[in-house]
PDB file of C-alpha atoms in Angstrom:
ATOM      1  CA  UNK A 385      51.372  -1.813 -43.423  1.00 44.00           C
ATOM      2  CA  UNK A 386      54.511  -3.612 -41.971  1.00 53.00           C
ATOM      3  CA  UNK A 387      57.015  -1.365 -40.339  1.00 66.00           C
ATOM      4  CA  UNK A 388      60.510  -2.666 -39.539  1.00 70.00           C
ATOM      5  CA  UNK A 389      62.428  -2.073 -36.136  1.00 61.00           C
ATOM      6  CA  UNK A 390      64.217   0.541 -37.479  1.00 62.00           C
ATOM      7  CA  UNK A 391      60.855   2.436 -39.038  1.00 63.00           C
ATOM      8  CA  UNK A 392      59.412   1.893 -35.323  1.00 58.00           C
ATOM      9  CA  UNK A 393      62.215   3.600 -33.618  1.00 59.00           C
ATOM     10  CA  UNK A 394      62.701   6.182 -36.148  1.00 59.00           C
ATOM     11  CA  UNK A 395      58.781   7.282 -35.568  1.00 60.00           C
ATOM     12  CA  UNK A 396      59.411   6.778 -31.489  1.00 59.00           C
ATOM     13  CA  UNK A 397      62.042   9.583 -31.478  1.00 53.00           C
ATOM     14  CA  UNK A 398      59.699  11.960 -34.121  1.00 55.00           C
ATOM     15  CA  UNK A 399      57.384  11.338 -31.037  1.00 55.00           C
ATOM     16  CA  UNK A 400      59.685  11.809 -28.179  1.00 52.00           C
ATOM     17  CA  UNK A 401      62.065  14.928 -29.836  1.00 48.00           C
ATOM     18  CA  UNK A 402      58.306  16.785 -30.098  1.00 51.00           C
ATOM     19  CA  UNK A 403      57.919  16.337 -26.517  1.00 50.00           C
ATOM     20  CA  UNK A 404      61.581  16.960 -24.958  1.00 49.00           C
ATOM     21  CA  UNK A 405      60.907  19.609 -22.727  1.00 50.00           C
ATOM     22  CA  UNK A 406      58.799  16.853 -20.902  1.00 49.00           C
ATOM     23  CA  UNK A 407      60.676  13.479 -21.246  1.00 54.00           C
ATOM     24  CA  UNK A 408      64.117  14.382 -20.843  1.00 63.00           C
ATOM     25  CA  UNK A 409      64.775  15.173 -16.829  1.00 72.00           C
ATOM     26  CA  UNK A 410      68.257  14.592 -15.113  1.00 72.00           C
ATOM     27  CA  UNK A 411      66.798  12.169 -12.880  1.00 75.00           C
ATOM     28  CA  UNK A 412      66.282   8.158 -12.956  1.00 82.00           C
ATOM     29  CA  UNK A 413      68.461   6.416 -15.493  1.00 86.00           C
ATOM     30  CA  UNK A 414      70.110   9.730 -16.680  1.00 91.00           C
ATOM     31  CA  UNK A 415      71.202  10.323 -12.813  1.00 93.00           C
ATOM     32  CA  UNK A 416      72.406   7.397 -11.848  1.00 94.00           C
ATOM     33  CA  UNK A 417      74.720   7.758 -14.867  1.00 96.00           C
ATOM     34  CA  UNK A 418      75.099  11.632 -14.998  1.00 96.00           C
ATOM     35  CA  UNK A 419      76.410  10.558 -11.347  1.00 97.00           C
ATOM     36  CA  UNK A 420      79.255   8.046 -12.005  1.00 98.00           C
ATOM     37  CA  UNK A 421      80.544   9.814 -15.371  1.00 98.00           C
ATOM     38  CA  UNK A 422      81.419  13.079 -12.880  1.00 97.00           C
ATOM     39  CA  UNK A 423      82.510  10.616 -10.224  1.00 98.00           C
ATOM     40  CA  UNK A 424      85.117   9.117 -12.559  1.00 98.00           C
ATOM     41  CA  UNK A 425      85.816  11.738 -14.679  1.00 98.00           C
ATOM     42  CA  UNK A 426      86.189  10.180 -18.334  1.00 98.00           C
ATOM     43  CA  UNK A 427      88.692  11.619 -21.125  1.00 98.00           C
ATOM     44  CA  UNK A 428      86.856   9.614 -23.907  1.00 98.00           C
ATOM     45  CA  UNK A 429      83.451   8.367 -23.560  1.00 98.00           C
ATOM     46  CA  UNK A 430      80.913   6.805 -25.684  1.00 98.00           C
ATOM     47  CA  UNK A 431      77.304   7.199 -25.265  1.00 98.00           C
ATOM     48  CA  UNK A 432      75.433   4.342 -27.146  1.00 97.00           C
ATOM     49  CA  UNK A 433      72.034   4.923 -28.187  1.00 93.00           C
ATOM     50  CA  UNK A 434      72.665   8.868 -27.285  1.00 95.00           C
ATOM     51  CA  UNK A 435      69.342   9.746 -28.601  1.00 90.00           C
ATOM     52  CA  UNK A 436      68.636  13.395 -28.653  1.00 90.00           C
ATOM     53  CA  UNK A 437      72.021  13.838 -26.655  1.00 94.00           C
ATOM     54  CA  UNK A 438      70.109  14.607 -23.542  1.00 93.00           C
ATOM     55  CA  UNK A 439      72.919  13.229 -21.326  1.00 96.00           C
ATOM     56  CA  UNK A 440      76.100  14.659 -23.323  1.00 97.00           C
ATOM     57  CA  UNK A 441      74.482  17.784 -23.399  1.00 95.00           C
ATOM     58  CA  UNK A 442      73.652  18.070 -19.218  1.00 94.00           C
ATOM     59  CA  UNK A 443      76.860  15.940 -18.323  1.00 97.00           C
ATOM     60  CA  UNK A 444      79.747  17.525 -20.403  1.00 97.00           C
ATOM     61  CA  UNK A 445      79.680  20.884 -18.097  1.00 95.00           C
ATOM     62  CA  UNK A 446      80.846  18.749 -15.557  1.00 97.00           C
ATOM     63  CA  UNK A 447      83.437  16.815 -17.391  1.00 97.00           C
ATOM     64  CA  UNK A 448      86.924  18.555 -18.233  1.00 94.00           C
ATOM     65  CA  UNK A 449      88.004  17.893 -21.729  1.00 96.00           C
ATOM     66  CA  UNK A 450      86.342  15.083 -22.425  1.00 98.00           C
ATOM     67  CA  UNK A 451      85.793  13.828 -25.640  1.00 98.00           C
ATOM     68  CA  UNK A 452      82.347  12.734 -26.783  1.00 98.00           C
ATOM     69  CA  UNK A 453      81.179   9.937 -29.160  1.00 98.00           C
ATOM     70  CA  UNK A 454      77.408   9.347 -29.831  1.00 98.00           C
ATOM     71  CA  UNK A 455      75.870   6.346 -31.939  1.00 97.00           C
ATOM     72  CA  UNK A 456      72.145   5.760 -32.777  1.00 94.00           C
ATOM     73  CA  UNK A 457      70.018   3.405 -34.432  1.00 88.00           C
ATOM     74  CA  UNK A 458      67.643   6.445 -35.615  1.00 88.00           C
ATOM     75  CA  UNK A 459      68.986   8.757 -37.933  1.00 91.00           C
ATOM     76  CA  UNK A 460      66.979  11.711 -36.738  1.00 90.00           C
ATOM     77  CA  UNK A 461      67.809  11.266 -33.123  1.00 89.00           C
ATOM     78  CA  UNK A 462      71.474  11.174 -34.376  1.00 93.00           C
ATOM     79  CA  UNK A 463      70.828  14.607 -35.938  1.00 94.00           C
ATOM     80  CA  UNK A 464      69.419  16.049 -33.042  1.00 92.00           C
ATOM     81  CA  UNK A 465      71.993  14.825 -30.712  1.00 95.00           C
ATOM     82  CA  UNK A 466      74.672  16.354 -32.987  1.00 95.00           C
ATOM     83  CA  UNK A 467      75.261  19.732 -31.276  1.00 96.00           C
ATOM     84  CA  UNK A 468      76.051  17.514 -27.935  1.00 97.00           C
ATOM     85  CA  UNK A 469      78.522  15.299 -29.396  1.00 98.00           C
ATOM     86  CA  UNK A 470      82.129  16.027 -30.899  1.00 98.00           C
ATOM     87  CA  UNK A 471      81.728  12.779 -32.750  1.00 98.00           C
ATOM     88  CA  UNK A 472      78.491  11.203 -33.859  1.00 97.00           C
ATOM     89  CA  UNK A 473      77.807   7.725 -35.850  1.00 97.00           C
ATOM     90  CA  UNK A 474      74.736   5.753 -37.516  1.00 95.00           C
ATOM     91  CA  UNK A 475      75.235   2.070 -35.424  1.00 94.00           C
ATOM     92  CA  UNK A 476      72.671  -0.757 -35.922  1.00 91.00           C
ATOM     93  CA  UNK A 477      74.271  -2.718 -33.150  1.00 91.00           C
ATOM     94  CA  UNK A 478      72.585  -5.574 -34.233  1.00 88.00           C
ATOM     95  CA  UNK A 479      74.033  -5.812 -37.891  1.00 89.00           C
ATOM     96  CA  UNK A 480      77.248  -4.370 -37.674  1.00 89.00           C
ATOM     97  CA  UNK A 481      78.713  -3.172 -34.297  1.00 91.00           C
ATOM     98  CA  UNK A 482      80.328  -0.288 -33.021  1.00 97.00           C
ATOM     99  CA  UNK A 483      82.052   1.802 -35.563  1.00 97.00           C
ATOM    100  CA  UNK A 484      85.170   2.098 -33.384  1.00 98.00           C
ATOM    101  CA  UNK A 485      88.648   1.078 -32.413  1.00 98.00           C
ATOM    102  CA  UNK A 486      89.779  -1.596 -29.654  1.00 98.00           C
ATOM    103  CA  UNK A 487      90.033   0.429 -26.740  1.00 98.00           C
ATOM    104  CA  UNK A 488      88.745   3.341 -28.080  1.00 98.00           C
ATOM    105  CA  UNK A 489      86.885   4.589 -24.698  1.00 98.00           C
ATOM    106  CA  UNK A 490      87.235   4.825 -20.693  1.00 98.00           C
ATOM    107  CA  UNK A 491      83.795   5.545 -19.878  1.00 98.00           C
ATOM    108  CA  UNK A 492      80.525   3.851 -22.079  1.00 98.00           C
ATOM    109  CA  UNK A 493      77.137   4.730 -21.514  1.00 98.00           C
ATOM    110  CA  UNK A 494      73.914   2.504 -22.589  1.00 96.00           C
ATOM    111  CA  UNK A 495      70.703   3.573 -21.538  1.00 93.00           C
ATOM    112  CA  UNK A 496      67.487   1.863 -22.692  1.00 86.00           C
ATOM    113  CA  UNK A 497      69.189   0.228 -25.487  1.00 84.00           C
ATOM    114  CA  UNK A 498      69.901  -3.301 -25.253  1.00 85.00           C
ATOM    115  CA  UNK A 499      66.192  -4.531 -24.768  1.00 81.00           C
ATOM    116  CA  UNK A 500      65.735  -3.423 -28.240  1.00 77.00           C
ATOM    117  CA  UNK A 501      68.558  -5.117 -29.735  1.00 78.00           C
ATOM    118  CA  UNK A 502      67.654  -8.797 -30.937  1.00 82.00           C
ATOM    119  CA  UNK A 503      71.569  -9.834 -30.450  1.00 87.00           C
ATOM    120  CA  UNK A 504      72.228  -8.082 -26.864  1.00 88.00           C
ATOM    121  CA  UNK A 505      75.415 -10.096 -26.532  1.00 90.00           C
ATOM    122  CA  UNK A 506      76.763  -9.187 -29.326  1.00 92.00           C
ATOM    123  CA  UNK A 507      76.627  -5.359 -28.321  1.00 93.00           C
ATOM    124  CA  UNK A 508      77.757  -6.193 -24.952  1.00 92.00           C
ATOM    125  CA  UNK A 509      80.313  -8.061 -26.454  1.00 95.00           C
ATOM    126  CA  UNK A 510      81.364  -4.738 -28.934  1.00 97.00           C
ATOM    127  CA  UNK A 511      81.272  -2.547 -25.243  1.00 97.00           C
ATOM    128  CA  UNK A 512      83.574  -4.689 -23.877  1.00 98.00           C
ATOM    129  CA  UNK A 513      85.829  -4.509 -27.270  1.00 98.00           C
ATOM    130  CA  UNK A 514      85.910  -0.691 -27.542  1.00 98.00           C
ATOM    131  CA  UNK A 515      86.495  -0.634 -23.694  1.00 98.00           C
ATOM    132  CA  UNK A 516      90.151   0.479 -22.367  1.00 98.00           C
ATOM    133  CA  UNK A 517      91.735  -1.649 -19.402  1.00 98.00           C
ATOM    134  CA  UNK A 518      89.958  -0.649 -16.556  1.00 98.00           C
ATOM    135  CA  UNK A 519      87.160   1.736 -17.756  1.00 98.00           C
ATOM    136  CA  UNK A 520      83.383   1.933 -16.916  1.00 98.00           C
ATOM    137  CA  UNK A 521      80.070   0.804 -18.493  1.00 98.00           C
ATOM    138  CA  UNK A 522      77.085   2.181 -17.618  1.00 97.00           C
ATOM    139  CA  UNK A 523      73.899  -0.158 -18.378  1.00 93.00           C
ATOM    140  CA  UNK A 524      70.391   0.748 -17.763  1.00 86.00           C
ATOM    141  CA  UNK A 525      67.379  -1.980 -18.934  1.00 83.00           C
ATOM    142  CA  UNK A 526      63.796  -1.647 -17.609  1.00 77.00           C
ATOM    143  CA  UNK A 527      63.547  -3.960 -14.617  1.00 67.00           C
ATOM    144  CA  UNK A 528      60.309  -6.529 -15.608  1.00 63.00           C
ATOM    145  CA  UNK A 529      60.674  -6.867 -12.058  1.00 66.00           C
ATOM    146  CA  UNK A 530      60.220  -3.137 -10.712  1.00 65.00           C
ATOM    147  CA  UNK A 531      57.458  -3.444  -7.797  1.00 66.00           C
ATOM    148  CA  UNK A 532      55.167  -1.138 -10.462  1.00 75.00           C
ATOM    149  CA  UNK A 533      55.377  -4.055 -13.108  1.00 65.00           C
ATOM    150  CA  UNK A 534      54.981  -6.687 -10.913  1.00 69.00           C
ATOM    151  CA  UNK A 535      51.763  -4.827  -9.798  1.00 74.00           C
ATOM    152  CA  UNK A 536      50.722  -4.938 -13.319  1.00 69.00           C
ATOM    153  CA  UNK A 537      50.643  -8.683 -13.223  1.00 73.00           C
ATOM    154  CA  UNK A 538      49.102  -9.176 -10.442  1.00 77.00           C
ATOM    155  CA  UNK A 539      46.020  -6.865 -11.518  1.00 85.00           C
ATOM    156  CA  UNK A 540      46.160  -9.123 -15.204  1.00 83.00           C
ATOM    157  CA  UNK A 541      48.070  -6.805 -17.168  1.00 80.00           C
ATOM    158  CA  UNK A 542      50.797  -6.723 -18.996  1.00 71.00           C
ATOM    159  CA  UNK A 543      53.589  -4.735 -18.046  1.00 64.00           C
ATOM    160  CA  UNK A 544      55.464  -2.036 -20.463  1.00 65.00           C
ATOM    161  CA  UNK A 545      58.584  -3.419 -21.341  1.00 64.00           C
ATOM    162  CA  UNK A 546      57.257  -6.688 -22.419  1.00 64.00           C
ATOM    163  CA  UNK A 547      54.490  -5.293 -24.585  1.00 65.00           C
ATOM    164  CA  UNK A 548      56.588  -2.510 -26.419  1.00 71.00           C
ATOM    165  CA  UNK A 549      56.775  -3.606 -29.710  1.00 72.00           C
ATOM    166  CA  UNK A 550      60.384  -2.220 -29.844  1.00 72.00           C
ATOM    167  CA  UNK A 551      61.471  -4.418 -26.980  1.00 66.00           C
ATOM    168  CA  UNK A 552      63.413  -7.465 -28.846  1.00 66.00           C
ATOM    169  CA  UNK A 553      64.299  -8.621 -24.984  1.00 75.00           C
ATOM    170  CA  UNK A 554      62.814  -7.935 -21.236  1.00 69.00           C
ATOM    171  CA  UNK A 555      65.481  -8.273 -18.432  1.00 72.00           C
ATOM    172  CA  UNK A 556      65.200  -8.471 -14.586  1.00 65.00           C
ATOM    173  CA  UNK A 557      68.017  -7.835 -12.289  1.00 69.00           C
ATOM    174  CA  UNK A 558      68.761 -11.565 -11.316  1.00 71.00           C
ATOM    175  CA  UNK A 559      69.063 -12.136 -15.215  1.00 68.00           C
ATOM    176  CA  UNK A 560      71.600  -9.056 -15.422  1.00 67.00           C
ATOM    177  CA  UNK A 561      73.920 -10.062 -12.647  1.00 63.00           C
TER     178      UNK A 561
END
């Protein structure tokens, strides 16, 4: 049976929504971005790839009167992310971009996401579009060089990110900058 990108994601979050209580924690990636959205205190901000809405949901306590956009690539993440969003879009980054205006947002979040894009420019590209003057983008990517990875090579294996099947892209750090 073939599966497409989209079928493969769609059955990751069935996996991952089952088991919330243990994946979601406001630590690593959501932190370091949980972090800089109170530090700069965004009126309208777009979370691509929200998921489940994990970060909306913990963050917007913290933010006053801010707006909330959500996209996914997986309809039923989009769904459950719903409650945690005041606006919420279907977005296959790769075929069609961001559903939004020029200069829509102050404050863009996207976690995990780009690695399993097969265009990443192109979405960087549409961050940078629905971007205002002087807002903030928030990237995360897993790090093929993160000292637990590069342990995995040297022992013969393979690390994560590069044998997820999802994974259109692996990044390091150097690449990034």
């Amino acid at each position: 049976m073939s599966s497409t990108l989209k079928d493969l994601n769609q059955q990751s979050w069935d996996n991952r929504l089952e088991a919330r209580a243990h994946t979601y924690q406001l630590r690593g990636r959501f932190k370091f971005a949980f972090d800089r959205l109170v530090l700069h205190q965004p009126r309208q901000w777009l979370d691509i790839g929200t998921g489940n809405g994990f970060l909306p949901r913990v963050a917007r306590a913290s933010l006053n009167g801010v707006h909330i956009a959500g996209t996914d690539f997986a309809e039923n993440a989009l769904a459950a992310a719903a409650d945690a969003l005041d606006e919420a879009k279907l977005a296959d980054l790769d075929a069609q971009g961001l559903p939004f205006a020029k200069e829509s947002f102050d404050f863009v979040t996207c976690l995990e996401v780009i690695e399993h894009l097969i265009l990443p420019e192109q979405a960087l590209s549409e961050m940078h579009r629905v971007l205002k003057p002087g807002g903030h983008v928030v990237i995360t990517v897993p790090n093929l060089q993160f000292i637990e990875y590069l342990g995995q090579l040297i022992r013969g294996k393979m690390p994560g990110p590069a044998t997820d099947v999802r994974h259109m892209s692996v990044f390091t750090h150097r690449f990034l900058s």
